Coordinates of C-alpha atoms in Angstrom, one line a residue:
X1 CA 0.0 0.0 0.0
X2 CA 1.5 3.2 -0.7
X3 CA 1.3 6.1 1.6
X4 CA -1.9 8.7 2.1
X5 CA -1.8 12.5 2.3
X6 CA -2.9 12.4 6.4
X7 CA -3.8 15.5 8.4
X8 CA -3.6 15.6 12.5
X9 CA -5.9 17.9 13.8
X10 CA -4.4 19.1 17.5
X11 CA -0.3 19.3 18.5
X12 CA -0.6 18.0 22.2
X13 CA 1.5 14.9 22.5
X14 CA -1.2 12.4 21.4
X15 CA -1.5 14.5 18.0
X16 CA 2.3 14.7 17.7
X17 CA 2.9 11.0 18.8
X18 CA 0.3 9.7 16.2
X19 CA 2.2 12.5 13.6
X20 CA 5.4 10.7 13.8
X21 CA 4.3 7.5 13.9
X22 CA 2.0 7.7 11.0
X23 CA 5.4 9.6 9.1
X24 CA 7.1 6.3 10.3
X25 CA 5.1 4.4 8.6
X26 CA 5.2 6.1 5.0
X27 CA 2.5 8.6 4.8
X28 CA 2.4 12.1 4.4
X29 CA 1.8 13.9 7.4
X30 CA 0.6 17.8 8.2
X31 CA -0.3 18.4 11.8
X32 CA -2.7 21.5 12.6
X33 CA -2.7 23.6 15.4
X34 CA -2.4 27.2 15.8
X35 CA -0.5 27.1 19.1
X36 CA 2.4 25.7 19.9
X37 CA 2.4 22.0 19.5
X38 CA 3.0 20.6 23.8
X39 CA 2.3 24.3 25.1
X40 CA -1.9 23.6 25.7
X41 CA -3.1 20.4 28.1
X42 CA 0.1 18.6 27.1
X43 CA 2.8 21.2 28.9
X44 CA 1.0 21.0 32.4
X45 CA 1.3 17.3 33.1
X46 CA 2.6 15.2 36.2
X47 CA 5.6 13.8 33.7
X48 CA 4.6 9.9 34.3
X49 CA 4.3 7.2 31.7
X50 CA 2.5 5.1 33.9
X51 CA 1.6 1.4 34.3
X52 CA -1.3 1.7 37.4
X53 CA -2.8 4.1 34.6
X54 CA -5.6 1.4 33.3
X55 CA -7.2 1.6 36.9
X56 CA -11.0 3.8 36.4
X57 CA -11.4 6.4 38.2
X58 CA -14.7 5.5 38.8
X59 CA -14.6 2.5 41.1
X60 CA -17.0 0.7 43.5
X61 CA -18.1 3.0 46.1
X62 CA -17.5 6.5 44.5
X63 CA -21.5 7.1 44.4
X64 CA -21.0 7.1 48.4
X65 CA -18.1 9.1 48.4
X66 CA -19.0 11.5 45.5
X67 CA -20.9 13.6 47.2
X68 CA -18.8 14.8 50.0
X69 CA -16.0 14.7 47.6
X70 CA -18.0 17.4 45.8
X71 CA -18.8 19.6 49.0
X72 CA -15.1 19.9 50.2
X73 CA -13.5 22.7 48.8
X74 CA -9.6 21.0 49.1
X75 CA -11.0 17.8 47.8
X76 CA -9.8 16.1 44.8
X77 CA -13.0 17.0 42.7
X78 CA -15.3 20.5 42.6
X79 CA -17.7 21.2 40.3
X80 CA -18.7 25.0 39.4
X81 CA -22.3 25.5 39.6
X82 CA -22.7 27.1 36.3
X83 CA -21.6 24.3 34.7
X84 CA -23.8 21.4 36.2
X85 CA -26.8 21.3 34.3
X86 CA -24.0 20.0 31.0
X87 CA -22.3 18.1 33.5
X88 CA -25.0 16.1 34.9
X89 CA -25.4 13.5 32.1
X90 CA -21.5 13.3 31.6
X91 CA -21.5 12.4 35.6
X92 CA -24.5 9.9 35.7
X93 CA -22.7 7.9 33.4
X94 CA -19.3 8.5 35.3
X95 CA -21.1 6.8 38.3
X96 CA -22.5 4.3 36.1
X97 CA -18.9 3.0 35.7
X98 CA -18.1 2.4 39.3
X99 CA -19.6 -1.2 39.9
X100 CA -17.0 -3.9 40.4
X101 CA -17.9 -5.9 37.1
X102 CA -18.3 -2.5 34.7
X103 CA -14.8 -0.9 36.3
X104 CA -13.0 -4.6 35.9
X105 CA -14.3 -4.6 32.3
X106 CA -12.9 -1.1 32.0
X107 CA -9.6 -1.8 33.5
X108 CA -9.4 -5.3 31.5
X109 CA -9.7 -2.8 28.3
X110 CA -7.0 -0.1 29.0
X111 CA -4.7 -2.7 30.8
X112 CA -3.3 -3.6 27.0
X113 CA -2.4 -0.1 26.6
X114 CA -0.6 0.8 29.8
X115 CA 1.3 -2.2 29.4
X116 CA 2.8 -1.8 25.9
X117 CA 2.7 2.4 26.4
X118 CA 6.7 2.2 27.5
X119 CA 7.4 -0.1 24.9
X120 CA 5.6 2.6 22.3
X121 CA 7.6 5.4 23.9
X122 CA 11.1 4.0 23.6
X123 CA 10.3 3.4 19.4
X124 CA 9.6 7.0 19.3
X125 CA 12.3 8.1 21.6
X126 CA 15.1 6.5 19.7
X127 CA 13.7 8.0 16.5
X128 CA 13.6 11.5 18.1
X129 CA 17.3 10.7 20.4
X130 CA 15.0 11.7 23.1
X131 CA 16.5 9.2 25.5
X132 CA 17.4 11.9 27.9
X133 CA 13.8 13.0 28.3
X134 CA 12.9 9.3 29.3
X135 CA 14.0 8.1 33.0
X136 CA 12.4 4.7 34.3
X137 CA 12.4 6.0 37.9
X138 CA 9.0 4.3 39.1
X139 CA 6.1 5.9 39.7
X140 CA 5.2 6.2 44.0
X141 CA 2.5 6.8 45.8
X142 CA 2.8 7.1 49.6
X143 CA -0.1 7.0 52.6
X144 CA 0.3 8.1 56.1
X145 CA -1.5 4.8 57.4
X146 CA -0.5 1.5 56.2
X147 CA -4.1 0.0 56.9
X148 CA -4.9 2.8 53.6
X149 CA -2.6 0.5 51.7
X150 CA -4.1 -2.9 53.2
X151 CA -7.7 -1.8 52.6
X152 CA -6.8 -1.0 48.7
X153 CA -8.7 -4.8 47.6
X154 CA -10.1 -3.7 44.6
X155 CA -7.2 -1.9 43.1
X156 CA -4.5 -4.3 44.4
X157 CA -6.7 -7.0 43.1
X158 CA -6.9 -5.3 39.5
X159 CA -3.1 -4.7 39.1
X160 CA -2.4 -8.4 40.0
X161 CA -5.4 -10.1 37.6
X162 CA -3.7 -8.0 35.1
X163 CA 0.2 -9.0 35.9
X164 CA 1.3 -5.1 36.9
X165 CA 3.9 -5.2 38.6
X166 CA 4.0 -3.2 42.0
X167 CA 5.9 -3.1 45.4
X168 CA 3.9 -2.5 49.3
X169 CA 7.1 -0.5 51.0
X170 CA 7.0 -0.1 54.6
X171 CA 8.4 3.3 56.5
X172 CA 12.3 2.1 56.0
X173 CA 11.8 1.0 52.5
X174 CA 10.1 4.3 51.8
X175 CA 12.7 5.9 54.0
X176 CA 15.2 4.7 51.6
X177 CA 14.0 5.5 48.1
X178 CA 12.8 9.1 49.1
X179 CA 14.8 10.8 52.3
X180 CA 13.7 14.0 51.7
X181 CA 9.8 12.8 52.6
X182 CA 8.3 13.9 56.1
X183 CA 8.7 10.7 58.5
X184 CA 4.6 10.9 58.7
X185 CA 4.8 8.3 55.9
X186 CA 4.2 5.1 56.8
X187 CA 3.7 3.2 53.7
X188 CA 3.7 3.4 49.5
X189 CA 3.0 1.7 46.7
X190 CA 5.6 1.5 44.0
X191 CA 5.6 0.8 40.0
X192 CA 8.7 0.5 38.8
X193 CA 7.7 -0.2 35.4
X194 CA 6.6 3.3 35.2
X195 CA 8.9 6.0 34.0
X196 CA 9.3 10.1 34.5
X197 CA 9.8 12.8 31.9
X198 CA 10.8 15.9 33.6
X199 CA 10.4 18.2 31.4
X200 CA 6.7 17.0 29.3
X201 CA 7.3 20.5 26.8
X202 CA 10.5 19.0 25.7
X203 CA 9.5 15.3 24.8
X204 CA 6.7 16.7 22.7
X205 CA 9.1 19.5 20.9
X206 CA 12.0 16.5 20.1
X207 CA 8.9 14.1 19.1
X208 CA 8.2 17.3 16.4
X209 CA 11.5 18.0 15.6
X210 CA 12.1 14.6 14.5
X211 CA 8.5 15.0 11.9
X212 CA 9.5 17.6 10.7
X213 CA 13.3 16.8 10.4
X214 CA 11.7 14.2 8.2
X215 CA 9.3 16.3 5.8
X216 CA 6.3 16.7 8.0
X217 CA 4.3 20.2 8.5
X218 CA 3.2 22.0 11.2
X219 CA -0.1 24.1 10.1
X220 CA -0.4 26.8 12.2
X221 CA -4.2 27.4 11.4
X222 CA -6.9 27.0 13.6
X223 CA -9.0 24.0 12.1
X224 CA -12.9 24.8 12.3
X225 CA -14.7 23.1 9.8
X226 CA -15.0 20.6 6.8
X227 CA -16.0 20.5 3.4
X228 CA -17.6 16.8 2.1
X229 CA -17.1 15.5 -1.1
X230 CA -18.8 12.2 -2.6
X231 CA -16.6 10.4 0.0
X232 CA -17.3 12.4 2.9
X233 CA -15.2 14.9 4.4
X234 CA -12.4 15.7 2.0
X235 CA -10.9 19.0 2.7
X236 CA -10.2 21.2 6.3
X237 CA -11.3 24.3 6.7
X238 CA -9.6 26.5 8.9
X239 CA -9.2 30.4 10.0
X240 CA -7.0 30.8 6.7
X241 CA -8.1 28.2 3.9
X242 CA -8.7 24.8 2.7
X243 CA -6.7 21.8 2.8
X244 CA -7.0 18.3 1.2
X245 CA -6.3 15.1 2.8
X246 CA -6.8 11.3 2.4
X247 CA -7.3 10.3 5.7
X248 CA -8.0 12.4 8.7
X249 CA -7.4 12.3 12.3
X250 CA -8.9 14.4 14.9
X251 CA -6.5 14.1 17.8
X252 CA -7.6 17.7 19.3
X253 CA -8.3 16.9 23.1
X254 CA -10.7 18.9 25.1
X255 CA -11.5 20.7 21.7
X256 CA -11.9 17.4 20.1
X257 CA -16.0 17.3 21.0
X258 CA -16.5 20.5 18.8
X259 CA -14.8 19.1 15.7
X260 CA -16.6 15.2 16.0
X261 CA -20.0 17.2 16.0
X262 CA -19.3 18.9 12.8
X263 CA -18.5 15.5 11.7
X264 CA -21.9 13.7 12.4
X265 CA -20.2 11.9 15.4
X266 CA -21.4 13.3 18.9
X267 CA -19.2 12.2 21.8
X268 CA -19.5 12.9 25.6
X269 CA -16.4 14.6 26.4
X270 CA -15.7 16.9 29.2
X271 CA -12.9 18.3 30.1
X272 CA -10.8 17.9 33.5
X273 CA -9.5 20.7 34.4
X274 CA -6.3 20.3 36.0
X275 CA -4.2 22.6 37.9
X276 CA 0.0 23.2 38.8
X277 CA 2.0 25.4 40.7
X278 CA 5.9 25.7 40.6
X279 CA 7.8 25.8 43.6
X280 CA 11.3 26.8 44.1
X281 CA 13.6 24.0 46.2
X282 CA 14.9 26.1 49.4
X283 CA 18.5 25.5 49.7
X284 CA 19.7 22.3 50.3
X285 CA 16.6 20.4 50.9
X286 CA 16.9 16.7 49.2
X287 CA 15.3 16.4 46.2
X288 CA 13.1 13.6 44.9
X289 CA 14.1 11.0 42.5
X290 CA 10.3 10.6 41.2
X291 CA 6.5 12.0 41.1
X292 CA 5.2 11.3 44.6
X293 CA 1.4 10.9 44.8
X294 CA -0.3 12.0 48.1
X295 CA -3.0 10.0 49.0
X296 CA -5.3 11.6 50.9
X297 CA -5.2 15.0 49.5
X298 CA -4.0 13.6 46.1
X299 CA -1.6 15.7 44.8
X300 CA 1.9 15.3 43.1
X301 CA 4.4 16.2 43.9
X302 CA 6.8 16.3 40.5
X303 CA 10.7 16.7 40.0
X304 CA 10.7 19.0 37.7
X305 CA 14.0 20.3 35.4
X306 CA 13.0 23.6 36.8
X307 CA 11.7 23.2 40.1
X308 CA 8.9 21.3 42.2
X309 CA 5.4 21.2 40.3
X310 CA 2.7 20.5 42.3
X311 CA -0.7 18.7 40.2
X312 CA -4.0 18.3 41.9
X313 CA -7.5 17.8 41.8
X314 CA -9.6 17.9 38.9
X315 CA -12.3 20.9 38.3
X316 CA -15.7 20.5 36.0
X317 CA -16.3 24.0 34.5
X318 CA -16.0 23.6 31.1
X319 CA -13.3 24.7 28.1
X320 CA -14.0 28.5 28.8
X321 CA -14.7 29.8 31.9
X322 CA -11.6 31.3 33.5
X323 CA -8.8 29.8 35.8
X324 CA -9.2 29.5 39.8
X325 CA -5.9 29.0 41.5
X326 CA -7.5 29.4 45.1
X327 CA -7.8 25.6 45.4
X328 CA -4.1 24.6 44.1
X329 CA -3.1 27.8 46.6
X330 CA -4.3 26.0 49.4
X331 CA -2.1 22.9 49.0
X332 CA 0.7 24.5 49.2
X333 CA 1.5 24.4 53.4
X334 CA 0.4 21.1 52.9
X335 CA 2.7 20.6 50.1
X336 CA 5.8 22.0 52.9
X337 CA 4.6 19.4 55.2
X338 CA 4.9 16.2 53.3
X339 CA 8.4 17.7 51.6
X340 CA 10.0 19.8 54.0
X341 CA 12.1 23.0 53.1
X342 CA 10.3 23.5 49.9
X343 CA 10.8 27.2 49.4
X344 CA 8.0 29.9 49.8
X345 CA 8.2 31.4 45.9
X346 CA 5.4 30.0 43.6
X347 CA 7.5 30.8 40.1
X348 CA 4.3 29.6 37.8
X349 CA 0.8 28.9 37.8
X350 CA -1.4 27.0 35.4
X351 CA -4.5 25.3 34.4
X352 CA -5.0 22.8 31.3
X353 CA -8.1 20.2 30.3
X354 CA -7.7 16.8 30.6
X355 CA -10.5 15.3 28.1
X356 CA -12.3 12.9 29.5
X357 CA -14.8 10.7 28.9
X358 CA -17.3 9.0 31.2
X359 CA -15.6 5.7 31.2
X360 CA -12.0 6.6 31.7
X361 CA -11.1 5.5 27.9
X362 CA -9.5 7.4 25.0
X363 CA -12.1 7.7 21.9
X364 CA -9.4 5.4 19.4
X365 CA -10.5 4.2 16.1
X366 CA -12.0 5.1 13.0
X367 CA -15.8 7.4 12.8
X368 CA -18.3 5.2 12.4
X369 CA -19.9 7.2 9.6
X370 CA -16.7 7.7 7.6
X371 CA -13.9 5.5 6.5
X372 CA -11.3 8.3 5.8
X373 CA -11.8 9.7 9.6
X374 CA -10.2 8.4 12.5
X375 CA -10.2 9.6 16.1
X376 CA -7.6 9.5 18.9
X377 CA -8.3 11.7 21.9
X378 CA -10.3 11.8 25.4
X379 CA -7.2 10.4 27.3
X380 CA -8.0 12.2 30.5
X381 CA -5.1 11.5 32.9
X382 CA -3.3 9.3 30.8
X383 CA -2.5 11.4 27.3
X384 CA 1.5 11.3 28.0
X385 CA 1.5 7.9 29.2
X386 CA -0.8 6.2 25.9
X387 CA 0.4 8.7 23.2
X388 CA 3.1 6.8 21.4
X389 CA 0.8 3.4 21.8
X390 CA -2.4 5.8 20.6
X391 CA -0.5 6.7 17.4
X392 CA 0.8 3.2 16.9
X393 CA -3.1 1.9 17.0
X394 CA -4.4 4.5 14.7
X395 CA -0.8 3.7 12.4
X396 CA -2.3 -0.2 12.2
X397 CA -5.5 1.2 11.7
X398 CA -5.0 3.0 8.8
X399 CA -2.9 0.6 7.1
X400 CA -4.8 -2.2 7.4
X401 CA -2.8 -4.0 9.8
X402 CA -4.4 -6.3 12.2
X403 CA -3.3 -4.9 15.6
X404 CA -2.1 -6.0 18.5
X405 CA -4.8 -4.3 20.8
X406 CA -8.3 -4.7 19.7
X407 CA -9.6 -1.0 18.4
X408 CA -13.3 -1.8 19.6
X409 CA -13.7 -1.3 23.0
X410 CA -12.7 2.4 22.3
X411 CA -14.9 3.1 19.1
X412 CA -16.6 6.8 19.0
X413 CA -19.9 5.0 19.2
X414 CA -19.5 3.1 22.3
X415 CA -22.1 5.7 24.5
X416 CA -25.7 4.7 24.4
X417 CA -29.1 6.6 25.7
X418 CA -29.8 10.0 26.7
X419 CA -26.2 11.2 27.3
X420 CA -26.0 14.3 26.1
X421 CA -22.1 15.2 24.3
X422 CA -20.3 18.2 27.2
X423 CA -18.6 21.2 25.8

């Protein structure tokens, strides 16, 4: 088969993963995006490429837990009034997800992804001599209370029925692989399969670099409509012309939704907004080796190149209602506490959105109204972690190749009844 003209629409890391890998494999790729690809969702990131990643977030219990979760204004979700009447169907299907057989099924789907995402990277990586961007430093996640850790059946049960690999560490064990933690910190859970990028903005740029050392284009247009020919869609439209393509991919994240309903293809995606600060180190104070995971507040804390960034909690309020930093603010002392001597300047702030949809899975796989369109976005927490294994899908897709993961449980089409598509 020879190669297709192929546009990307959207330059996070899952467009310019699937980019490359679709240039790798002989076609002729443009990517479109006005901004800078790896400077939207993509640059605010924890940095992991993790292998816990194909756990739900909706799991049994949530319904009971939701609520208050909702109420407290440091907890890991809030939800802006404004937005919950478009929120309400996206969330009745969230808690839909959260029994023990429909989160197992889930898990059982994205547990092929997680475990060949590494693998994924490293292609790309030695295509793009990224190496030093790559560390495989574990992924931790530490509890003040080892019974927290004891009590974790369902998700220790998923992550051995699925062959994860993962280590219980007890207070010297912890002790040993982090130093610099407060001694409140009784227990962790480890996945050293799971690797660290430290600086997410430059894995996307030398993922780029290498398309378009190779005869890709970056399109900086803004993509916002379509024109159809006999065989359905067959040129962009964006803010400054038209452009023809063979096959299409709309890899967009949060903005994703928009495009799909121009396309005939409705999908519930909301977006998960996420939030970071960055915090100078004060002195001498140890640094850490890895992202560290707070449970009970659930933050991360992440080793930057350029200082500590501290991720956490996940807001519903739509793609364009303005930032609130009051929440991240908040964790700060708290921040201090579990990594003493963290100094007092905050040197950024930011917000991105995480796309997400209802049952913690990426939208992978061709429309289901046209053969020449294919979609690849919704990865919520997970877009660093399954974008080189995302492009690699759509890759076998395209070509006809019979693929190692099974595109179906991730089709566009996969959301049934009165669910109503979030913008």
């Amino acid at each position: 088969m020879g190669g297709y003209s192929v546009a990307v629409v959207g330059g996070g890391i899952v467009g310019v993963a699937t980019a490359l890998t679709l240039q790798l494999d002989g076609h002729a790729v443009r990517l479109f995006d006005p901004r800078e690809p790896g400077t939207a969702t993509s640059y605010g990131n924890a940095g992991g490429i993790v292998t816990n990643g194909f756990i739900p977030n909706a799991t049994p219990g949530l319904w009971r837990r939701l609520p208050s979760m909702l109420l407290d204004r440091d907890g890991p979700f809030s939800l802006r009034l404004r937005h919950l009447p478009r929120a309400l169907p996206w969330f009745s299907a969230f808690l839909a997800c959260s029994s023990g057989k429909r989160s197992t099924e889930i898990a059982r789907d994205m547990a092929p992804l997680t475990t060949a995402a590494l693998d994924a990277h490293r292609v790309l990586v030695e295509k793009a001599n990224a190496q030093s961007h790559v560390r495989p430093v574990g992924w931790l996640k530490i509890y003040r209370n080892p019974a927290t850790v004891a009590g974790m059946t369902f998700d220790l049960g998923l992550l051995d029925r699925f062959g994860m690999r993962y280590n219980i560490l007890g207070e010297d064990e912890l002790r040993q692989l982090e130093p610099g933690l407060s001694r409140d910190f009784k227990a962790a859970l480890f996945y050293p399969d799971s690797a660290f990028v430290s600086t997410p903005l430059d894995l996307t740029r030398a993922y780029l670099r290498c398309f378009l050392d190779h005869g890709g284009s970056w399109i900086r247009e803004n993509v916002i409509d379509f024109d159809d020919g006999p065989a359905g869609p067959q040129q962009l439209v964006t803010d400054s012309g038209r452009h023809g393509f063979d096959r299409l991919v709309i890899s967009a994240g949060a903005w994703s939704a928009r495009l799909t309903r121009k396309l005939g293809v409705p999908v519930p995606l909301d977006c998960e907004r996420g939030y970071h600060l960055r915090l100078a180190w004060d002195g001498e104070t140890p640094k850490l080796g890895r992202p560290v995971v707070v449970g009970g507040p659930q933050f991360v804390l992440c080793p930057m190149a350029n200082g500590l960034r501290l991720t956490g909690g996940v807001e519903f309020a739509g793609i364009d209602a303005a930032p609130d930093f009051a929440r991240i603010r908040r964790m700060v002392p708290i921040a201090r506490k579990v990594l003493p001597g963290l100094g007092d300047e905050i040197l950024e702030e930011w917000m991105g959105h995480r796309p997400s949809l209802p049952d913690s899975k990426p939208v992978i796989g061709r429309s289901t109204i046209h053969e020449r369109v294919w979609f690849a976005f919704g990865h919520g927490h997970t877009g660093l972690t399954l974008s080189a294994i995302t492009g690699r899908m759509v890759a076998d897709g395209i070509a006809g190749r019979q693929a190692g993961i099974p595109l179906e449980p991730f089709r566009p089409d996969r959301f049934r009844g009165p669910l109503a598509p979030a913008a």
